[in-house]
CSV table of C-alpha atoms in Angstrom, one decimal:
chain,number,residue,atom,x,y,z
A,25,UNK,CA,0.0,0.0,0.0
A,26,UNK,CA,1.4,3.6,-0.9
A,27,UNK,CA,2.6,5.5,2.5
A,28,UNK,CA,0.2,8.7,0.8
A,29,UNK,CA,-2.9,6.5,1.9
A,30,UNK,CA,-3.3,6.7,5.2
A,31,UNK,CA,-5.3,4.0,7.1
A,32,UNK,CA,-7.4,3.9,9.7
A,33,UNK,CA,-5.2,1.4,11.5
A,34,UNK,CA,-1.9,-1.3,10.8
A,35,UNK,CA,-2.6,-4.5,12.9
A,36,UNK,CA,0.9,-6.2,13.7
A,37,UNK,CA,0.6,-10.2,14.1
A,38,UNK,CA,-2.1,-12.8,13.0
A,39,UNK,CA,-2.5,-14.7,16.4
A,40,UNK,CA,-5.3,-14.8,18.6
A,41,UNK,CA,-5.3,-11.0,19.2
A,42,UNK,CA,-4.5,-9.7,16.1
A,43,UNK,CA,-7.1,-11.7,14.2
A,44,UNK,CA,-9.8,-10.4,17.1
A,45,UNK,CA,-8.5,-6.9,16.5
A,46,UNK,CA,-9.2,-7.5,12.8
A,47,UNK,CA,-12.5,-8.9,13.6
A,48,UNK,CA,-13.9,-5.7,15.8
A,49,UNK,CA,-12.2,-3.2,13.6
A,50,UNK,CA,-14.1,-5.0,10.1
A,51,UNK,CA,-17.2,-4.9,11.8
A,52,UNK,CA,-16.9,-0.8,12.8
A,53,UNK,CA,-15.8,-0.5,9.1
A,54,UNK,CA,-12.7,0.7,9.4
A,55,UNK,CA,-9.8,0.2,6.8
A,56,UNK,CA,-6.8,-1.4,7.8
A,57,UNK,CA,-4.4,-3.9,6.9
A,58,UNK,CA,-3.1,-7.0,9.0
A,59,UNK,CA,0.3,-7.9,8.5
A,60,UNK,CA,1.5,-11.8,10.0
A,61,UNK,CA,4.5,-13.0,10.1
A,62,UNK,CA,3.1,-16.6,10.4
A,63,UNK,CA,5.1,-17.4,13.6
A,64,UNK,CA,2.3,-17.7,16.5
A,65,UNK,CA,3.0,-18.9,19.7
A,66,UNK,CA,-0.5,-20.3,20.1
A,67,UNK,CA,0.1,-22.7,17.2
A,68,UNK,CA,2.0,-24.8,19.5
A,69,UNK,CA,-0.6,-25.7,22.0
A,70,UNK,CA,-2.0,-28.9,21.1
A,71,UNK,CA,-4.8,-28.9,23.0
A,72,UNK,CA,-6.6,-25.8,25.7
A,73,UNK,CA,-9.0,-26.7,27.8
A,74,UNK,CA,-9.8,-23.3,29.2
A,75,UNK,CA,-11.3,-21.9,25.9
A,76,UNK,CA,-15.0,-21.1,26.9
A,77,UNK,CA,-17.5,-22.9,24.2
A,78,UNK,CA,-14.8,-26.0,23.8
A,79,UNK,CA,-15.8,-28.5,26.6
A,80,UNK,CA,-13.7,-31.1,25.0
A,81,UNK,CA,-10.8,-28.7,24.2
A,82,UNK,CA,-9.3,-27.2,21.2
A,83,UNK,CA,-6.1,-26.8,19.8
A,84,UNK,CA,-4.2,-23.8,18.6
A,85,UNK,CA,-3.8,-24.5,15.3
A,86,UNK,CA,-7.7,-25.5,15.5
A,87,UNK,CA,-8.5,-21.8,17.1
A,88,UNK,CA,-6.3,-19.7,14.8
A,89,UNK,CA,-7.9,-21.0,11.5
A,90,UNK,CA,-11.4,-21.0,13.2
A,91,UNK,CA,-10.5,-17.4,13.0
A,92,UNK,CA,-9.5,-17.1,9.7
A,93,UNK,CA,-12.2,-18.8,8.5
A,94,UNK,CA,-14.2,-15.9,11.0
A,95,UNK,CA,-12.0,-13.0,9.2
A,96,UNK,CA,-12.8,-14.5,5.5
A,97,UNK,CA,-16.0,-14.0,5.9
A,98,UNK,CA,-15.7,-10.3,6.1
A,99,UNK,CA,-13.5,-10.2,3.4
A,100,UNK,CA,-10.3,-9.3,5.8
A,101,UNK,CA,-7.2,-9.9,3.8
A,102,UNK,CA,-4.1,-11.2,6.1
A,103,UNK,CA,-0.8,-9.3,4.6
A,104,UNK,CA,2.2,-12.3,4.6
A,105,UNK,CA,5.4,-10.2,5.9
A,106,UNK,CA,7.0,-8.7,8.4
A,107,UNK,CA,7.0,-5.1,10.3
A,108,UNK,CA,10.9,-4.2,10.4
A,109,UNK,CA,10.4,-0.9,11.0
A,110,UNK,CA,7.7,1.7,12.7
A,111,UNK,CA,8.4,5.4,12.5
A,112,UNK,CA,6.1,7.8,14.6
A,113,UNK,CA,5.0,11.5,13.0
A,114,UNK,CA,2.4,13.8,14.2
A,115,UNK,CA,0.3,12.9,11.5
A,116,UNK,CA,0.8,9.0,11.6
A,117,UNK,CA,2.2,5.9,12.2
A,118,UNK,CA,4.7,4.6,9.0
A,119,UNK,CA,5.8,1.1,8.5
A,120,UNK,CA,8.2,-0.8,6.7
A,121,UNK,CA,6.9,-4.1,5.6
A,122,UNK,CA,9.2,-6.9,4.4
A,123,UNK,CA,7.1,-9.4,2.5
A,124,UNK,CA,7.8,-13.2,1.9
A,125,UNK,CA,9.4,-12.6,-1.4
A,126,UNK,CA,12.3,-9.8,0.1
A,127,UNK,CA,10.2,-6.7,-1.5
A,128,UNK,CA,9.7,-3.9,1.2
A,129,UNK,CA,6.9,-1.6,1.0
A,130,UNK,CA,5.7,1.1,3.4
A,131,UNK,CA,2.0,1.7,5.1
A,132,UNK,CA,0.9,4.9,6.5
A,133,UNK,CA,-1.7,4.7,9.6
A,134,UNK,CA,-3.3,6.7,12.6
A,135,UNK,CA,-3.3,3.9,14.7
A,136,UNK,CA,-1.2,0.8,15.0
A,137,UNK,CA,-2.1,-2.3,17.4
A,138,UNK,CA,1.0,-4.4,18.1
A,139,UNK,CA,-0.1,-8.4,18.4
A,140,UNK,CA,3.2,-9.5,17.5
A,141,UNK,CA,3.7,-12.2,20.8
A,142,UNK,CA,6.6,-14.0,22.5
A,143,UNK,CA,8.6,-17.1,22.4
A,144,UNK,CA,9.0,-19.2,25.4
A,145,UNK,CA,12.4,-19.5,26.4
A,146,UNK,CA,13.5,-23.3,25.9
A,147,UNK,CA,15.3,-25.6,28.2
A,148,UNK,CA,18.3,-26.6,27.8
A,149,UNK,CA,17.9,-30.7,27.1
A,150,UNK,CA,20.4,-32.6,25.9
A,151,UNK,CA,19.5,-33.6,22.3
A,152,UNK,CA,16.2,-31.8,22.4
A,153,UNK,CA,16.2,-28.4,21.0
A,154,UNK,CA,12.8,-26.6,20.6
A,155,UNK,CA,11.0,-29.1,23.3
A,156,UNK,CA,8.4,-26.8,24.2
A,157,UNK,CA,7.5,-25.9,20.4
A,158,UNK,CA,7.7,-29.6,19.9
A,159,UNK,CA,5.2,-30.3,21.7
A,160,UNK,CA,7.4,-32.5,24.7
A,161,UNK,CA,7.3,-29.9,27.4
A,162,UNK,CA,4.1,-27.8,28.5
A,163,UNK,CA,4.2,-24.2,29.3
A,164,UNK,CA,0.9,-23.5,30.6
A,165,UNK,CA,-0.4,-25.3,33.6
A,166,UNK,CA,-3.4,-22.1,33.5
A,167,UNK,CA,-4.3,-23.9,30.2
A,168,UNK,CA,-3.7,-27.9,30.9
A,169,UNK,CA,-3.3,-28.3,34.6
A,170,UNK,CA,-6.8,-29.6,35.5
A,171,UNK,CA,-6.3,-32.2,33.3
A,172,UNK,CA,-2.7,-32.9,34.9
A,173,UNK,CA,-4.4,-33.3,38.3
A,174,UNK,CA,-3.0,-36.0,41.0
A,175,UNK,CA,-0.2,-37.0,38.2
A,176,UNK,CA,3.7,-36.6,38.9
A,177,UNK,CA,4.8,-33.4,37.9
A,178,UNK,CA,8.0,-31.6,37.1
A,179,UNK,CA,8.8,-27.8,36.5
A,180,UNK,CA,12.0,-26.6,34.8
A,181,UNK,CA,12.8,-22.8,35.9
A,182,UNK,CA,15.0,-21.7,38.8
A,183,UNK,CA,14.6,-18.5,40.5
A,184,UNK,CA,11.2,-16.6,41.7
A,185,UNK,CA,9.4,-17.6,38.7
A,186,UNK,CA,10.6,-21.1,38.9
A,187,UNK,CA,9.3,-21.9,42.5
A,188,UNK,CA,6.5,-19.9,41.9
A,189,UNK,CA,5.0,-22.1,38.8
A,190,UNK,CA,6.1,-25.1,41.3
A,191,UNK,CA,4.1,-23.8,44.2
A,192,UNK,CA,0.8,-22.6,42.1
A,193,UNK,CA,1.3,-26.6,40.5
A,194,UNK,CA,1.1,-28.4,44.4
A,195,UNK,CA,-1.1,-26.2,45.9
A,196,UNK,CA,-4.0,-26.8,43.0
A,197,UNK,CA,-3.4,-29.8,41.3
A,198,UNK,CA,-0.7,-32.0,42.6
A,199,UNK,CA,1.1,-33.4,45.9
A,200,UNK,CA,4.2,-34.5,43.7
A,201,UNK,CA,5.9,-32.1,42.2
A,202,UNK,CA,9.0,-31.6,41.2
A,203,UNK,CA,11.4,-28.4,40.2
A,204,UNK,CA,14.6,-28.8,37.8
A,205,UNK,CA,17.2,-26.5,37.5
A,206,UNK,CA,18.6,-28.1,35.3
A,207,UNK,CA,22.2,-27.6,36.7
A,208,UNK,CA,21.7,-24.1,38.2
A,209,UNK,CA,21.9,-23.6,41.8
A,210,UNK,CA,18.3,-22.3,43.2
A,211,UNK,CA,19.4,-19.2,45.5
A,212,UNK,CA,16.1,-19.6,48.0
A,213,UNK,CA,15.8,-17.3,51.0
A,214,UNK,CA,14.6,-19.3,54.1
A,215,UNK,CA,11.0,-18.1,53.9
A,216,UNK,CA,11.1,-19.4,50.0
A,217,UNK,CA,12.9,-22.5,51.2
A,218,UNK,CA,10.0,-23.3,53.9
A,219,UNK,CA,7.3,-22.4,51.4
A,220,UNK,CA,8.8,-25.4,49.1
A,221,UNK,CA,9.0,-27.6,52.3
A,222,UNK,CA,5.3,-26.5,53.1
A,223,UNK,CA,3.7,-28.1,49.6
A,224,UNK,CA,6.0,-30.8,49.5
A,225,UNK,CA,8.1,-29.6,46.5
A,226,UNK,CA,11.8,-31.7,45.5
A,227,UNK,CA,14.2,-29.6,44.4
A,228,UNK,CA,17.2,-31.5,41.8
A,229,UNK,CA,19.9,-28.8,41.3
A,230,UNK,CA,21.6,-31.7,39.1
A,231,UNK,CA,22.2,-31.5,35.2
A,232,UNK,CA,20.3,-33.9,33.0
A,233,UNK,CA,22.4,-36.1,31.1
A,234,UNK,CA,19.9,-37.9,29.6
A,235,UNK,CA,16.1,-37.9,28.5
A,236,UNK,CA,13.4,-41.3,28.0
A,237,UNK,CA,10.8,-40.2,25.7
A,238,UNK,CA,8.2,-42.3,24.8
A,239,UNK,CA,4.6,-41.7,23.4
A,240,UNK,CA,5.1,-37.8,22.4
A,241,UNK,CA,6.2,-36.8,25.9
A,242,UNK,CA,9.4,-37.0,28.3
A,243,UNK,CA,8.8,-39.6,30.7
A,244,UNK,CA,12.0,-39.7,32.7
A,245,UNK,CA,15.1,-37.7,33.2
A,246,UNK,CA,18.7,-39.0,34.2
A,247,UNK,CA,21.3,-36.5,36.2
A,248,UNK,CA,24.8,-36.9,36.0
A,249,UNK,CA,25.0,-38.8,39.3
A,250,UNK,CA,23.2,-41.6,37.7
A,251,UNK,CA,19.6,-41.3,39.7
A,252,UNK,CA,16.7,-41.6,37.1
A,253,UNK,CA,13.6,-38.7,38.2
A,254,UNK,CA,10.2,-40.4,36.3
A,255,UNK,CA,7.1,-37.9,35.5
A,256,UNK,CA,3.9,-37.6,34.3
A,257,UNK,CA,4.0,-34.4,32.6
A,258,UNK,CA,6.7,-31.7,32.6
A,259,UNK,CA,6.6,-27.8,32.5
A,260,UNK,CA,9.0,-24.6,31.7
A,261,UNK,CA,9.1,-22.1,33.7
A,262,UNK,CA,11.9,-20.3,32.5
A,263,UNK,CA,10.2,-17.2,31.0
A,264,UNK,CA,9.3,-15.1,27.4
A,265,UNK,CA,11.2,-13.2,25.2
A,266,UNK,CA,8.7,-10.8,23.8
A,267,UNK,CA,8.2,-9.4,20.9
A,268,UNK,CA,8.7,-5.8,21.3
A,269,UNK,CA,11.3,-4.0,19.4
A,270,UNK,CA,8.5,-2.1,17.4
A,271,UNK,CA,7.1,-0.8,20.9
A,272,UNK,CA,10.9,0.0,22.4
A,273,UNK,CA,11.6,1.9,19.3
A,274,UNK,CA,9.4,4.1,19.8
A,275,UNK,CA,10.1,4.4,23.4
A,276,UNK,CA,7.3,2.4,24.6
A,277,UNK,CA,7.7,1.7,28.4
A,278,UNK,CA,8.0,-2.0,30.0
A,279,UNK,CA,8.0,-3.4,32.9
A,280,UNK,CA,11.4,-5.2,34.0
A,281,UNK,CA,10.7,-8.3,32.1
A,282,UNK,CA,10.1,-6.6,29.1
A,283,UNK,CA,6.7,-6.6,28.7
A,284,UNK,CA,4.7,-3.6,27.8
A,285,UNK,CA,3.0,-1.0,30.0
A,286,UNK,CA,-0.3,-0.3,28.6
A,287,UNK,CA,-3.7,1.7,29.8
A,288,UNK,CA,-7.0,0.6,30.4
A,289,UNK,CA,-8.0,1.1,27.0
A,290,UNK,CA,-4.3,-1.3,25.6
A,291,UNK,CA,-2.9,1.8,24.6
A,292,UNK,CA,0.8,1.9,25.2
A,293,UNK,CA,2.7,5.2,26.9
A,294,UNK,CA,3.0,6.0,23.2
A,295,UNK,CA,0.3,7.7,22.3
A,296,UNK,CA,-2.1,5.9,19.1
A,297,UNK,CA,0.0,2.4,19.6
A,298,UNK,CA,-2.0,-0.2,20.9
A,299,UNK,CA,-0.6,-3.2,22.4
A,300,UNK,CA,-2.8,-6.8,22.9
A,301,UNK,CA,-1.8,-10.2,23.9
A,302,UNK,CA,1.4,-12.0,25.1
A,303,UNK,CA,3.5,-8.8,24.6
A,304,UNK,CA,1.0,-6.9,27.4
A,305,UNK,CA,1.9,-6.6,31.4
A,306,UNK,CA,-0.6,-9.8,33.0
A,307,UNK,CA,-1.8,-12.6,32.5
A,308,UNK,CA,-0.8,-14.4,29.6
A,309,UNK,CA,-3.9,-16.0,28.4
A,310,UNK,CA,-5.6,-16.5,24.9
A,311,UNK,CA,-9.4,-15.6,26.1
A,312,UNK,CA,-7.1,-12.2,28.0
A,313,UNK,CA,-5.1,-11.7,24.5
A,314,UNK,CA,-9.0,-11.6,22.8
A,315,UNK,CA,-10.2,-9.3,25.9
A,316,UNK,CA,-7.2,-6.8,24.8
A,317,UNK,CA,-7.9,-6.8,21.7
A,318,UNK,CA,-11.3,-6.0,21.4
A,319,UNK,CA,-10.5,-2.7,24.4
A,320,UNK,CA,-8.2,-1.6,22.1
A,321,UNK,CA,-9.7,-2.0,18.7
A,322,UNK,CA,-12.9,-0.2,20.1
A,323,UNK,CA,-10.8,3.1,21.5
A,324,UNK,CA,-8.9,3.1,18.6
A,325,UNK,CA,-12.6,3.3,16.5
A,326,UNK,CA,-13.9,5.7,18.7
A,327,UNK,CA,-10.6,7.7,18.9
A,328,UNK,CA,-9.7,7.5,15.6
A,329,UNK,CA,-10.2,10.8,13.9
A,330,UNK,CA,-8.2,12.7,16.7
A,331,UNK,CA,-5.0,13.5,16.5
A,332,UNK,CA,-2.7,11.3,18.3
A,333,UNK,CA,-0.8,14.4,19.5
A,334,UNK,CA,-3.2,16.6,20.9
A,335,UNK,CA,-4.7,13.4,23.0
A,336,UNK,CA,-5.0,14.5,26.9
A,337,UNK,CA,-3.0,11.9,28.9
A,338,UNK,CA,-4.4,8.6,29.8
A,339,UNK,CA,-6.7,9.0,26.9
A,340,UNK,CA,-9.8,9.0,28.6
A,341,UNK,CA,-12.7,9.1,25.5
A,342,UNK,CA,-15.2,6.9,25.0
């Protein structure tokens, strides 16, 4: 699209949020282009039982072309490419799209929404690179723990966040569990060391040296001092990298783990950019990433013939 036409709004990723952002935004007929880089993280959940509507569960790959199918209907074309750059002027929002082919072309909006994501950090396995987008270790016991009740279970992570996915496991859905450091030593104070002792939590500091897999999953672990650790079902803990250069390029705040700060309407502290999903301060959650999405896409509707620059603080419209 040539930068002289100026959108309505540019919707960054094609997962969950952005595809909810297209659907809102179609419906107040507004113009605006989505552009996917055809890497979401929801396409490696196999199955969610937390979706409302899906008793018997649904997987990611099953939601996301549920969606499409959703966004065909209303004739919302998906642009294949990627975002490289986003350049801020008072009179709009200009990005540089890279497309499949290596052609660049520019688009020219009032309002951008940034659904671009994360990536889940991955253990390190010996011989097992990309376990979690594989499909052999779980990453969201929010999603899959009911059905992971009363089983042996094991969390990688060390650190706060490590213990804390270990203690939210034992105190809801299991009396064995199990954290991994996976070689690191776990610093704990001696309140976080009596909070493990309190739910029953085994700590191994020891490195893996080898892995039994067997139907689809990792069924046992073997440190170097020889002793075998069996389980049921086995999580990460060790944290996102999100996707939010676009945001800090701009200047967009985050919070110390890098995810963005945003306003109760998903606007960032930039004003006119919109943030939804994974890359968004909370809880990471597909039916929250949809929730985001449609906040922001209204705002940005009901905002969208004001200037970004001459917006009060806080943004506080309809």
């Amino acid at each position: 699209m040539d930068a002289e036409n100026k959108l309505d709004c540019l919707i960054v990723g094609g997962g969950p949020a952005g595809l909810t952002a297209a659907l809102y935004l179609a419906r107040f007929r507004r113009r605006f282009v989505l552009v996917d880089g055809n890497a979401p993280r929801a396409a490696w959940i196999p199955v969610s039982h937390n979706i409302p509507f899906f008793a018997d569960g649904i997987s990611g790959t099953e939601i996301l072309a549920r969606q499409r199918e959703h966004a065909g209907r209303l004739g919302i074309g998906i642009r294949a490419g990627s975002v490289t750059r986003l350049e801020k002027t008072p009179e709009a929002f200009i990005a540089t799209v890279q497309d499949d082919a290596g052609g660049t072309s520019r688009i020219r909006a009032r309002r951008v929404l940034l659904a671009t994501g994360a990536v889940d950090i991955e253990p390190d396995l010996p011989d097992l690179p990309d376990a979690v987008q594989r499909g052999l270790v779980r990453y969201c016991p929010i999603c899959d723990g009911y059905e992971a009740r009363d089983h042996r279970i094991a969390v990688i992570g060390h650190g706060d966040r490590g213990l804390g996915e270990a203690v939210f496991i034992a105190r809801t859905y299991s009396d064995d569990v199990t954290l991994l450091t996976l070689g690191q030593r776990l610093a704990l104070d001696e309140g976080q060391r009596e909070k493990a002792a309190q739910h029953g939590i085994r700590v191994v500091e020891s490195p893996v040296a080898a892995l039994d897999i067997r139907d689809g999953r990792i069924a046992a672990m073997q440190t170097g001092d020889g002793t075998e650790h069996r389980f049921d079902i086995l999580y990460s803990a060790l944290g996102l990298r999100y996707r939010t250069d676009l945001a800090a390029s701009l200047g967009a705040e985050q919070d110390p783990s890098g995810a963005l700060l945003v306003d109760e309407h998903n606007q960032t502290t930039v004003r006119g950019l919109y943030a939804a999903g994974a890359i968004v301060r909370g809880l990471d959650q597909i039916v929250v990433a949809m929730g985001h999405a449609a906040v922001a896409a209204t705002h940005i509707h009901n905002r969208c013939e004001l200037p970004t620059e001459d917006e009060p603080d806080g943004s506080n419209g309809p």
